Amino acid sequence: MTTISHPDLVRFVYETGSPFRRLEALLSDIEPAQGLPPITMTVGAPRHAPPLGLTDAVVSSMSGFGQYPAITGTDAHRGAIGHWINRRYGLDPKSMEHGYAILPLNGSREGLVLAARCARDRSDKRKDGGRRVGERPVIVMQNPFYQAYVAGALAADCEVVLLDEHDLTGASLDISVWSRTVAAYIASPTNPQGAVLSVEDWQAWIERAREHDFMLFADECYSEIYRFSPPPGALEAAAQTTGGFGHVVAFNSLSKRSNLPGLRSGFVAGDPAFLADFMKLRNMGGPQVPLPVQAASNLAWADEAHVKESRALYTEKWALVDAKLGQWLSEATPPAGFFLWLKLPEGVSDIDAAKTLWRTYALRTIPGSFMAYPTDEGPTAADRLRLALVDDEPTTLEALDRLSRFFDTVAPVKAMAD
């Protein structure tokens, strides 16, 4: 367990900055290898094809740009999202029809940030100031983590408690943490590791959230990028409990699922009581989703063909990873997600590796330690690189060839096998 105090959280957000800004600073004075076209594998922006008909959907609803949309979205938009949730997770078709169990978002990121404030306010009302004077509430998250979670914790004036790297259910934390917790951000599939929570894992979180009266924020943005079987969802797990969606909301978007990161279209769904308050907060300070964007989104949520095609392309690229780097890999490639969370040979640091790959191979990657917060033992994930497998197959193959040549120079095959 690692705790980030509020002063350290402020410094981390405003001084350390995002991993991408840190990478720019790291590589700013390094010229990439000449004669090799640069390949960037840093940003998780999918480059596969979006669904057909998207442009027509936007053009046919252009008049909507002349209107202020409702914060709750249109009935058709909530209906399209609800149909997808019910279809994907096998829920009762009526489960998303009562009240506003769905709110559209301008991408899941803005919702993930603002929801923390709502969770803090909810906790303050329900716990009647039960925390000791001067004691800040806590938001729990995984480590490595998505940077939006930290921004949310700062906006909510909370401390952060980071789970141990392999703790999927919060078992490493004790009552002193849970008594102060207002929310937990839990991603499945995880970013960047690609680990998947089971239904039982989700239900362990749900039980803990209800016992200690905090909100579970399930970040499921990579839910449709998997190699074998669909990852279970938090709403799916919650629906099997006597408490329904109580204490649980799930976030998702079209960025990864439908290769539409620039559309900025997502949703949050689940606990109706929490979402009623969240709607009020967003109605005062959150951005609405433009009507033409909702129309395009409705088409995307209804179409599974492009999702299956995209998933097949990722599966092919993971096969290339196994074929080209198999002799260097010390662990199995992940069951979900599109990030290669590459473990480096012993004695090779992530910072040095990132510099060398850019200088010698014109390959841009993110040091693992830039994706995490250091523990008392030192930097976290300093033996990792994160690479996004979002390019086409020829580009991915070229990048993997360059990685293989890099490994040839830093570790003999036998050492990795041992």
Coordinates of C-alpha atoms in Angstrom, one line a residue, residues 19-20 41-45 146 191-193 222 338-342 364-368 371 384-388:
P19 CA 3.6 10.7 -18.8
F20 CA 3.5 12.2 -22.3
M41 CA 3.8 3.6 -29.9
T42 CA 3.0 5.9 -27.0
V43 CA -0.6 7.1 -27.2
G44 CA -3.4 4.6 -27.0
A45 CA -5.4 6.0 -29.9
Y146 CA -4.9 6.3 -15.5
N191 CA -4.2 -0.3 -18.2
P192 CA -1.5 -1.1 -19.1
Q193 CA -1.2 -4.7 -17.9
Y222 CA -10.9 -1.7 -22.9
F338 CA -3.8 -3.4 -26.7
F339 CA -0.8 -2.4 -24.6
L340 CA 2.4 -4.4 -24.5
W341 CA 3.6 -4.0 -20.9
L342 CA 7.1 -5.1 -21.8
R364 CA 9.1 6.0 -29.3
T365 CA 7.9 4.2 -26.2
I366 CA 6.9 5.2 -22.6
P367 CA 9.0 4.2 -19.6
G368 CA 6.9 2.1 -17.2
M371 CA 2.8 5.3 -15.7
R384 CA 8.9 -1.9 -18.0
L385 CA 8.0 -0.2 -21.2
R386 CA 4.5 0.5 -22.4
L387 CA 3.9 0.1 -26.1
A388 CA 0.5 0.7 -27.8

